[in-house]
Short mmCIF file of C-alpha atoms in Angstrom, two decimals:
data_model
loop_
_atom_site.label_atom_id
_atom_site.label_comp_id
_atom_site.label_asym_id
_atom_site.label_seq_id
_atom_site.Cartn_x
_atom_site.Cartn_y
_atom_site.Cartn_z
CA MET A 1 42.09 5.30 -5.28
CA PRO A 2 38.74 6.38 -6.81
CA PRO A 3 35.62 5.96 -4.64
CA PRO A 4 33.54 2.83 -5.29
CA ARG A 5 30.87 3.25 -7.92
CA THR A 6 27.40 3.34 -6.39
CA ARG A 7 24.29 1.94 -8.01
CA GLY A 8 23.19 5.45 -9.04
CA THR A 9 26.50 6.43 -10.60
CA ALA A 10 26.72 3.05 -12.36
CA LEU A 11 23.31 3.64 -13.93
CA ARG A 12 24.26 7.16 -15.05
CA HIS A 13 27.47 5.79 -16.58
CA ARG A 14 25.50 3.09 -18.41
CA LEU A 15 22.98 5.63 -19.74
CA ALA A 16 25.83 7.85 -20.93
CA GLU A 17 27.24 4.88 -22.87
CA LEU A 18 23.84 4.29 -24.48
CA ARG A 19 23.57 7.97 -25.42
CA GLY A 20 26.97 7.94 -27.08
CA PRO A 21 30.34 9.58 -26.43
CA ASP A 22 30.25 13.38 -26.25
CA VAL A 23 26.52 13.46 -27.01
CA PRO A 24 24.81 16.09 -24.83
CA VAL A 25 21.90 15.08 -22.63
CA LYS A 26 18.44 16.15 -23.76
CA ALA A 27 16.69 17.07 -20.54
CA LEU A 28 13.25 15.68 -19.87
CA ASP A 29 10.41 18.19 -19.75
CA ALA A 30 6.77 17.93 -18.72
CA ARG A 31 5.59 17.12 -22.25
CA ALA A 32 8.00 14.18 -22.49
CA LEU A 33 7.03 12.86 -19.07
CA ALA A 34 3.34 13.22 -19.92
CA ALA A 35 3.88 11.32 -23.18
CA LEU A 36 5.56 8.52 -21.21
CA ALA A 37 2.46 8.27 -19.06
CA ALA A 38 0.30 8.07 -22.18
CA ASN A 39 2.18 4.97 -23.41
CA PRO A 40 3.58 3.30 -20.28
CA GLY A 41 4.30 -0.04 -21.97
CA CYS A 42 6.87 1.33 -24.43
CA ALA A 43 10.32 0.22 -23.25
CA ARG A 44 11.94 2.00 -26.21
CA ARG A 45 10.67 5.42 -25.20
CA ALA A 46 11.47 4.74 -21.53
CA ILE A 47 15.15 3.92 -22.17
CA LEU A 48 15.65 6.71 -24.74
CA ASP A 49 14.13 9.36 -22.48
CA GLY A 50 15.91 7.96 -19.44
CA ALA A 51 19.25 8.15 -21.25
CA GLY A 52 18.57 11.70 -22.44
CA VAL A 53 18.65 10.79 -26.15
CA ASN A 54 17.53 13.46 -28.60
CA LYS A 55 14.78 11.48 -30.35
CA ALA A 56 14.31 14.09 -33.11
CA ALA A 57 17.97 13.75 -34.13
CA LEU A 58 17.70 9.97 -33.81
CA ALA A 59 14.63 9.85 -36.06
CA SER A 60 16.40 11.94 -38.72
CA ALA A 61 19.45 9.65 -38.60
CA LEU A 62 17.15 6.64 -39.07
CA GLY A 63 15.62 8.22 -42.19
CA SER A 64 12.23 8.95 -40.60
CA PRO A 65 12.40 12.63 -39.66
CA SER A 66 9.81 13.80 -37.21
CA ALA A 67 7.06 16.29 -37.98
CA PHE A 68 6.33 16.50 -34.27
CA GLY A 69 5.90 19.88 -32.57
CA GLN A 70 3.95 23.13 -32.73
CA SER A 71 4.00 25.55 -35.64
CA GLN A 72 5.55 28.98 -35.18
CA PHE A 73 2.11 30.52 -35.67
CA ALA A 74 0.64 28.42 -32.85
CA LEU A 75 3.53 29.33 -30.55
CA THR A 76 3.14 33.05 -31.28
CA ARG A 77 -0.62 32.92 -30.76
CA GLY A 78 -0.19 30.96 -27.53
CA ASN A 79 2.38 33.41 -26.15
CA ALA A 80 0.14 36.39 -26.98
CA PHE A 81 -2.85 34.77 -25.27
CA GLU A 82 -0.80 33.89 -22.17
CA ALA A 83 0.45 37.49 -21.92
CA LYS A 84 -3.15 38.71 -22.09
CA VAL A 85 -4.24 36.32 -19.33
CA LYS A 86 -1.40 37.42 -17.03
CA ALA A 87 -1.67 41.16 -17.71
CA ASP A 88 -2.15 43.63 -14.83
CA GLY A 89 -0.37 41.45 -12.31
CA GLY A 90 -2.42 38.39 -13.20
CA ALA A 91 -5.69 40.01 -12.08
CA GLU A 92 -7.85 38.13 -14.58
CA LEU A 93 -6.06 34.84 -13.96
CA LEU A 94 -6.52 35.12 -10.20
CA ARG A 95 -10.17 36.03 -10.70
CA LEU A 96 -10.65 32.82 -12.71
CA VAL A 97 -8.89 30.76 -10.01
CA HIS A 98 -11.13 32.28 -7.34
CA ASP A 99 -14.29 31.78 -9.41
CA LYS A 100 -13.62 28.18 -10.47
CA LEU A 101 -11.69 26.72 -7.53
CA ASP A 102 -11.97 28.77 -4.32
CA ARG A 103 -15.12 30.87 -4.04
CA SER A 104 -15.08 30.56 -0.24
CA ALA A 105 -11.85 32.59 -0.05
CA GLU A 106 -11.59 36.36 -0.11
CA PRO A 107 -11.43 37.79 -3.66
CA PRO A 108 -7.85 38.40 -4.87
CA VAL A 109 -7.72 42.19 -4.60
CA ALA A 110 -4.02 42.63 -3.83
CA ALA A 111 -1.92 39.58 -4.68
CA ARG A 112 1.81 38.95 -4.36
CA VAL A 113 3.54 38.42 -7.72
CA PRO A 114 7.21 37.86 -6.79
CA ASP A 115 10.09 38.11 -9.24
CA LEU A 116 11.46 34.62 -9.93
CA THR A 117 14.48 35.71 -11.96
CA ALA A 118 17.63 33.69 -11.25
CA THR A 119 20.61 32.21 -13.08
CA GLY A 120 20.18 28.75 -14.55
CA PRO A 121 17.50 26.13 -13.83
CA ARG A 122 18.92 25.26 -10.41
CA GLY A 123 18.94 28.92 -9.40
CA ARG A 124 15.36 29.38 -10.61
CA THR A 125 14.28 26.24 -8.75
CA ALA A 126 15.82 27.55 -5.52
CA ARG A 127 14.16 30.93 -6.09
CA THR A 128 10.76 29.26 -6.58
CA GLU A 129 11.20 27.25 -3.39
CA LEU A 130 12.13 30.41 -1.50
CA GLU A 131 9.02 32.25 -2.73
CA LEU A 132 6.77 29.34 -1.79
CA ARG A 133 8.23 29.51 1.70
CA GLU A 134 7.54 33.25 1.72
CA ALA A 135 3.95 32.62 0.64
CA ALA A 136 3.52 30.27 3.61
CA ALA A 137 4.67 33.11 5.84
CA HIS A 138 1.83 35.32 4.52
CA PRO A 139 -1.38 33.37 5.27
CA GLY A 140 -4.57 34.88 3.97
CA THR A 141 -2.84 36.34 0.90
CA TRP A 142 -3.04 35.28 -2.74
CA THR A 143 0.32 34.65 -4.45
CA LEU A 144 0.90 34.17 -8.18
CA LEU A 145 4.12 32.53 -9.33
CA ASP A 146 4.62 33.28 -13.05
CA HIS A 147 6.60 30.53 -14.78
CA PRO A 148 8.18 29.01 -11.66
CA MET A 149 10.82 26.32 -12.02
CA LEU A 150 10.26 22.95 -10.34
CA ALA A 151 12.52 19.91 -10.03
CA LEU A 152 11.31 16.31 -10.19
CA ASP A 153 13.55 13.33 -9.57
CA VAL A 154 13.47 11.08 -12.64
CA ALA A 155 15.67 7.99 -12.80
CA GLY A 156 17.98 9.48 -10.20
CA SER A 157 18.44 12.81 -12.00
CA PRO A 158 16.48 16.07 -11.64
CA ALA A 159 14.13 17.05 -14.46
CA PHE A 160 13.48 20.80 -14.47
CA LEU A 161 9.86 21.69 -15.21
CA GLU A 162 8.26 25.07 -15.92
CA PRO A 163 4.48 25.32 -15.47
CA ASP A 164 2.65 28.35 -16.84
CA ALA A 165 1.75 29.44 -13.32
CA VAL A 166 1.27 28.24 -9.75
CA VAL A 167 -1.20 29.99 -7.46
CA VAL A 168 -0.93 29.93 -3.65
CA HIS A 169 -4.40 30.29 -2.09
CA PRO A 170 -5.08 32.20 1.13
CA ASP A 171 -5.37 28.85 2.98
CA GLY A 172 -1.82 27.96 1.86
CA SER A 173 -2.79 25.35 -0.75
CA TRP A 174 -1.19 25.31 -4.22
CA THR A 175 -2.88 25.12 -7.64
CA VAL A 176 -1.28 24.47 -11.04
CA VAL A 177 -2.51 26.65 -13.92
CA GLU A 178 -2.23 25.50 -17.54
CA ILE A 179 -2.76 28.11 -20.27
CA LYS A 180 -3.46 26.69 -23.73
CA SER A 181 -4.30 28.28 -27.08
CA PHE A 182 -6.95 25.75 -28.19
CA PRO A 183 -10.49 27.13 -27.74
CA LEU A 184 -13.29 26.31 -25.33
CA LEU A 185 -16.33 26.06 -27.62
CA ASP A 186 -19.62 26.39 -25.72
CA GLY A 187 -17.79 25.52 -22.53
CA SER A 188 -16.04 22.37 -23.78
CA ALA A 189 -12.79 21.63 -25.63
CA ASP A 190 -11.23 18.83 -27.68
CA PRO A 191 -11.06 15.85 -25.24
CA ALA A 192 -7.70 14.70 -26.63
CA LYS A 193 -6.14 18.13 -26.07
CA VAL A 194 -7.66 18.43 -22.60
CA GLY A 195 -6.30 14.97 -21.76
CA ALA A 196 -2.81 15.96 -22.91
CA ALA A 197 -2.98 19.15 -20.83
CA ALA A 198 -4.16 17.14 -17.79
CA ARG A 199 -1.27 14.67 -18.12
CA GLN A 200 1.19 17.57 -18.40
CA ALA A 201 -0.31 19.25 -15.33
CA ALA A 202 -0.08 15.95 -13.43
CA VAL A 203 3.71 16.07 -13.85
CA TYR A 204 3.78 19.54 -12.27
CA VAL A 205 1.54 18.35 -9.42
CA LEU A 206 3.94 15.49 -8.66
CA ALA A 207 6.89 17.92 -8.58
CA LEU A 208 4.97 20.26 -6.26
CA GLU A 209 4.07 17.35 -3.99
CA GLU A 210 7.76 16.46 -3.65
CA LEU A 211 8.51 20.07 -2.74
CA ALA A 212 5.56 20.29 -0.34
CA ALA A 213 6.68 17.12 1.46
CA ARG A 214 10.18 18.55 1.84
CA LEU A 215 8.85 21.85 3.20
CA GLY A 216 6.55 19.97 5.58
CA ALA A 217 9.47 17.94 6.92
CA GLU A 218 11.48 21.13 7.44
CA ARG A 219 8.59 22.73 9.35
CA GLU A 220 8.28 19.69 11.60
CA GLY A 221 12.01 19.78 12.26
CA ASP A 222 11.88 23.48 13.10
CA ALA A 223 8.86 22.97 15.35
CA GLY A 224 10.59 20.07 17.12
CA ALA A 225 13.76 22.08 17.64
CA ALA A 226 11.72 24.93 19.12
CA GLY A 227 9.83 22.53 21.39
CA ALA A 228 6.46 23.37 19.83
CA GLU A 229 3.42 21.65 21.25
CA GLY A 230 -0.20 21.30 20.27
CA GLY A 231 -0.31 19.29 17.07
CA SER A 232 1.82 18.37 14.10
CA VAL A 233 2.90 20.77 11.38
CA SER A 234 1.34 19.78 8.06
CA ALA A 235 2.87 20.12 4.61
CA PRO A 236 1.26 22.52 2.11
CA ARG A 237 -1.64 20.90 0.23
CA VAL A 238 -1.29 20.53 -3.55
CA ARG A 239 -4.72 20.62 -5.13
CA HIS A 240 -5.63 17.84 -7.55
CA ARG A 241 -7.99 20.10 -9.50
CA ILE A 242 -6.00 22.30 -11.85
CA LEU A 243 -7.19 25.35 -13.76
CA LEU A 244 -7.19 25.08 -17.56
CA VAL A 245 -7.39 28.50 -19.25
CA CYS A 246 -8.24 28.71 -22.96
CA PRO A 247 -9.68 31.27 -25.40
CA ARG A 248 -13.47 31.49 -25.28
CA ASP A 249 -15.07 30.30 -28.53
CA PHE A 250 -13.33 32.11 -31.43
CA SER A 251 -12.28 35.19 -29.47
CA ASN A 252 -9.09 35.96 -27.57
CA LEU A 253 -10.96 36.34 -24.27
CA PRO A 254 -9.93 33.91 -21.53
CA ALA A 255 -12.27 31.22 -20.24
CA ALA A 256 -11.40 28.64 -17.62
CA SER A 257 -12.39 25.19 -16.48
CA ALA A 258 -11.42 23.18 -13.41
CA VAL A 259 -9.97 19.76 -14.39
CA ASP A 260 -9.63 16.86 -11.96
CA ILE A 261 -6.25 15.24 -12.68
CA ARG A 262 -6.21 12.52 -9.99
CA LYS A 263 -6.33 9.72 -12.56
CA GLN A 264 -3.56 11.27 -14.70
CA ARG A 265 -1.47 11.88 -11.59
CA ALA A 266 -1.74 8.22 -10.52
CA VAL A 267 -0.82 6.95 -14.00
CA THR A 268 2.14 9.35 -14.27
CA ALA A 269 3.40 8.40 -10.81
CA ARG A 270 3.33 4.69 -11.74
CA GLN A 271 5.17 5.34 -14.98
CA LEU A 272 7.84 7.42 -13.27
CA ALA A 273 8.34 4.64 -10.75
CA ARG A 274 8.82 2.28 -13.69
CA LEU A 275 11.25 4.71 -15.29
CA THR A 276 13.44 4.64 -12.19
CA ARG A 277 13.99 0.94 -12.99
CA ILE A 278 15.29 1.56 -16.51
CA GLU A 279 18.44 -0.21 -15.39
CA ASP A 280 16.49 -3.45 -15.92
CA ILE A 281 15.87 -2.46 -19.55
CA ALA A 282 19.48 -1.36 -19.98
CA ASP A 283 20.83 -4.61 -18.53
CA ALA A 284 18.84 -6.63 -21.09
CA LEU A 285 20.35 -4.80 -24.08
CA PRO A 286 23.10 -6.41 -26.18
CA GLU A 287 26.68 -5.39 -25.47
CA GLY A 288 27.74 -2.34 -27.46
CA THR A 289 24.22 -0.92 -27.90
CA CYS A 290 24.42 2.81 -28.59
CA PHE A 291 21.88 5.38 -29.80
CA SER A 292 24.28 8.04 -31.06
CA PRO A 293 23.02 9.66 -34.30
CA GLU A 294 26.64 9.60 -35.50
CA LEU A 295 26.57 5.81 -35.92
CA PRO A 296 26.12 4.20 -39.36
CA ALA A 297 22.44 3.82 -40.25
CA GLU A 298 22.46 0.00 -40.07
CA ALA A 299 24.15 -0.12 -36.66
CA LEU A 300 21.86 2.58 -35.32
CA ALA A 301 18.74 0.80 -36.59
CA ALA A 302 19.90 -2.45 -34.98
CA SER A 303 20.42 -0.69 -31.65
CA VAL A 304 16.96 0.88 -31.77
CA GLU A 305 15.30 -2.40 -32.77
CA SER A 306 16.98 -4.18 -29.84
CA VAL A 307 14.53 -2.36 -27.55
CA PRO A 308 10.87 -3.40 -27.94
CA ALA A 309 8.41 -0.65 -28.79
CA THR A 310 4.67 -0.45 -28.21
CA TYR A 311 3.47 1.59 -31.17
CA ALA A 312 -0.04 3.01 -31.41
CA PRO A 313 -1.45 5.70 -33.73
CA GLU A 314 -1.58 8.07 -30.73
CA CYS A 315 2.23 8.13 -30.78
CA LEU A 316 2.13 10.30 -33.90
CA SER A 317 1.16 13.32 -31.79
CA ALA A 318 3.49 12.59 -28.86
CA CYS A 319 6.76 10.98 -29.96
CA GLU A 320 9.47 11.97 -32.43
CA LEU A 321 10.16 8.32 -33.31
CA ALA A 322 6.54 7.60 -34.24
CA PHE A 323 7.12 7.44 -38.03
CA HIS A 324 9.97 4.97 -37.62
CA CYS A 325 8.01 2.77 -35.22
CA ARG A 326 4.92 2.90 -37.44
CA SER A 327 6.94 1.75 -40.44
CA ARG A 328 8.39 -1.19 -38.49
CA SER A 329 4.97 -2.06 -37.06
CA ARG A 330 3.44 -2.17 -40.53
CA GLU A 331 6.30 -4.28 -41.88
CA ALA A 332 5.75 -6.79 -39.07
CA GLY A 333 1.99 -6.78 -39.69
CA ALA A 334 1.35 -5.88 -36.04
CA VAL A 335 -2.27 -5.14 -35.19
CA THR A 336 -1.15 -2.35 -32.85
CA SER A 337 -0.76 -0.15 -35.93
CA LEU A 338 -4.56 -0.29 -36.22
CA GLY A 339 -5.03 1.24 -32.77
CA ARG A 340 -5.25 0.16 -29.15
CA PRO A 341 -9.03 -0.61 -29.23
CA VAL A 342 -8.54 -3.06 -32.13
CA ARG A 343 -5.55 -4.63 -30.37
CA ALA A 344 -7.59 -5.10 -27.18
CA GLU A 345 -10.47 -6.76 -29.06
CA LEU A 346 -8.19 -9.29 -30.78
CA GLY A 347 -6.75 -10.81 -27.61
CA GLY A 348 -3.84 -13.13 -28.37
CA LEU A 349 -3.88 -12.44 -32.13
CA THR A 350 -0.96 -10.05 -32.53
CA THR A 351 -0.45 -9.88 -36.31
CA VAL A 352 -2.73 -9.22 -39.28
CA GLU A 353 -1.68 -12.61 -40.71
CA ASP A 354 -2.87 -14.34 -37.53
CA VAL A 355 -6.17 -12.47 -37.69
CA LEU A 356 -6.82 -13.45 -41.33
CA ALA A 357 -5.85 -17.07 -40.67
CA ALA A 358 -8.23 -17.21 -37.73
CA ALA A 359 -11.03 -15.68 -39.80
CA ARG A 360 -10.51 -18.28 -42.55
CA GLY A 361 -10.57 -21.12 -40.01
CA GLU A 362 -6.95 -22.06 -40.67
CA ALA A 363 -5.68 -21.27 -37.15
CA GLY A 364 -6.85 -20.23 -33.72
CA ASP A 365 -8.88 -21.79 -30.94
CA PRO A 366 -12.61 -21.93 -31.82
CA GLY A 367 -13.35 -21.39 -28.14
CA ASP A 368 -11.58 -18.03 -28.18
CA PRO A 369 -14.26 -15.28 -28.36
CA ALA A 370 -12.09 -13.19 -30.68
CA VAL A 371 -11.58 -16.11 -33.08
CA ALA A 372 -15.29 -16.98 -32.99
CA ALA A 373 -16.23 -13.37 -33.75
CA LEU A 374 -13.78 -13.22 -36.67
CA ARG A 375 -15.13 -16.43 -38.19
CA ARG A 376 -18.70 -15.21 -37.81
CA ALA A 377 -17.76 -11.92 -39.48
CA ALA A 378 -16.02 -13.81 -42.32
CA ALA A 379 -19.10 -16.01 -42.83
CA LEU A 380 -21.40 -12.97 -42.97
CA ARG A 381 -19.08 -11.29 -45.48
CA ALA A 382 -19.04 -14.40 -47.67
CA GLU A 383 -22.85 -14.57 -47.57
CA ALA A 384 -23.15 -10.89 -48.52
CA LEU A 385 -20.73 -11.28 -51.44
CA GLU A 386 -22.51 -14.40 -52.67
CA ALA A 387 -25.87 -12.66 -52.56
CA ALA A 388 -24.46 -9.67 -54.43
CA CYS A 389 -23.17 -11.88 -57.23
CA ARG A 390 -26.51 -13.61 -57.92
#
C-alpha cells in the first residue's frame, strides 16, 4: 500500500500536472525570484515559476517569442570584467570590501580562497556550507568564496542560487558581492539597473540567512551537548549592505559602492511567502489546465489566460511572457499597459474606455478625485482647441 500523500507531495504532483507530462522542470534562479519580487501581484508569473514552466518556450508556442536576456557581447564583457576583479586571489575585490564596508577590520593581506568544486548543485551547496563552517573556525581571517552555491526553499522545493561571491569578514559576518558590467559614471549608475542588482542580491541574502540560522542552531546544540556555559551561541550575521562592483566610468577598472538592500529583502521575503501558497492559485484553475508548449495554440492560450496577469511596461525587461501579456492588455484596453504610475492615479478606472467616458462626463462619480481631474483636463483641452480654431 503506497504511503498517504502529504500536502507537500500533493502540491508537487499538481504543479507537475500544470507543467505537462514529461516536461522538465526549469529551476528558479535569483533573477527569476528577483523579478517575482518586482511584480508581486502577478498570479500568472507566480504559478508558472512555481510549477517550473519554461516561459521562453511557452512564449514561443503562444506566438510571442521573447527577446528577453543578455547579448553574447554583454556576457563576454561581463565575464572578462569579473575575472579581472577576482584576479590574484581576489585581492582587489577584498580591498574594495574592506574600504567600503569594514574599515575597522584588519586589511585583507592573506585571505582564504577555498576551492568549491563539487559534483552537481547539491554537492556544491554542501561544499559551500562546509567552507562557511571552516571560516567560522578561523576568526580574524578574511575568506572569499568564489561562486558559492546556496539553496533557498521555494514552494517546498530547493532553488539553487549562485552569487558572484560571498565574503566572510574577520568578525564572522557574511557579505554578498554582486559584480555587474554596467558602468559607475561619476560615482553613480543607472537606478533601474542598481535596483535590479539589489533585488537579486536580496535573494542571496535570504538564502544565506537560512543557512546562518541552521548553523546557529547546530552551534547551540553542540554547546548544549558539551554543557557550555556563559551565554548563548549566536548565528553568523548576514550583512544587509551588499557590495556592488562595476567598471569605473568608461574604463575596465573596478569601482564599488555599498548598497543597502533591506527594503528589497523585505519585499522579496513577502513575495516568497506568497509563492509558498501557490496551491491557492492552482486550486482556482479550471480542471485540465496545462501549460505544456506541446499543446495546440488555442488550448495553450486558454490555459494561460485562465490565470490573471498584472502587466506593466517594466515586465518587458524581466519576464519572457511580457510581449504576450502586453498584447492581451492592449486588446482589453487596460490602463496598466500605460504604466503603474498612471494606473495608480486613475483609481477605480481600469480601462481606457472607462477613462474616456469619465472625461466626457458619460460615466463615473463626480466626487471621485480621478474623475474630477479627468473632466477638468477635458474641459481645458476643449477650451484650447476652441481658441486655436478662432
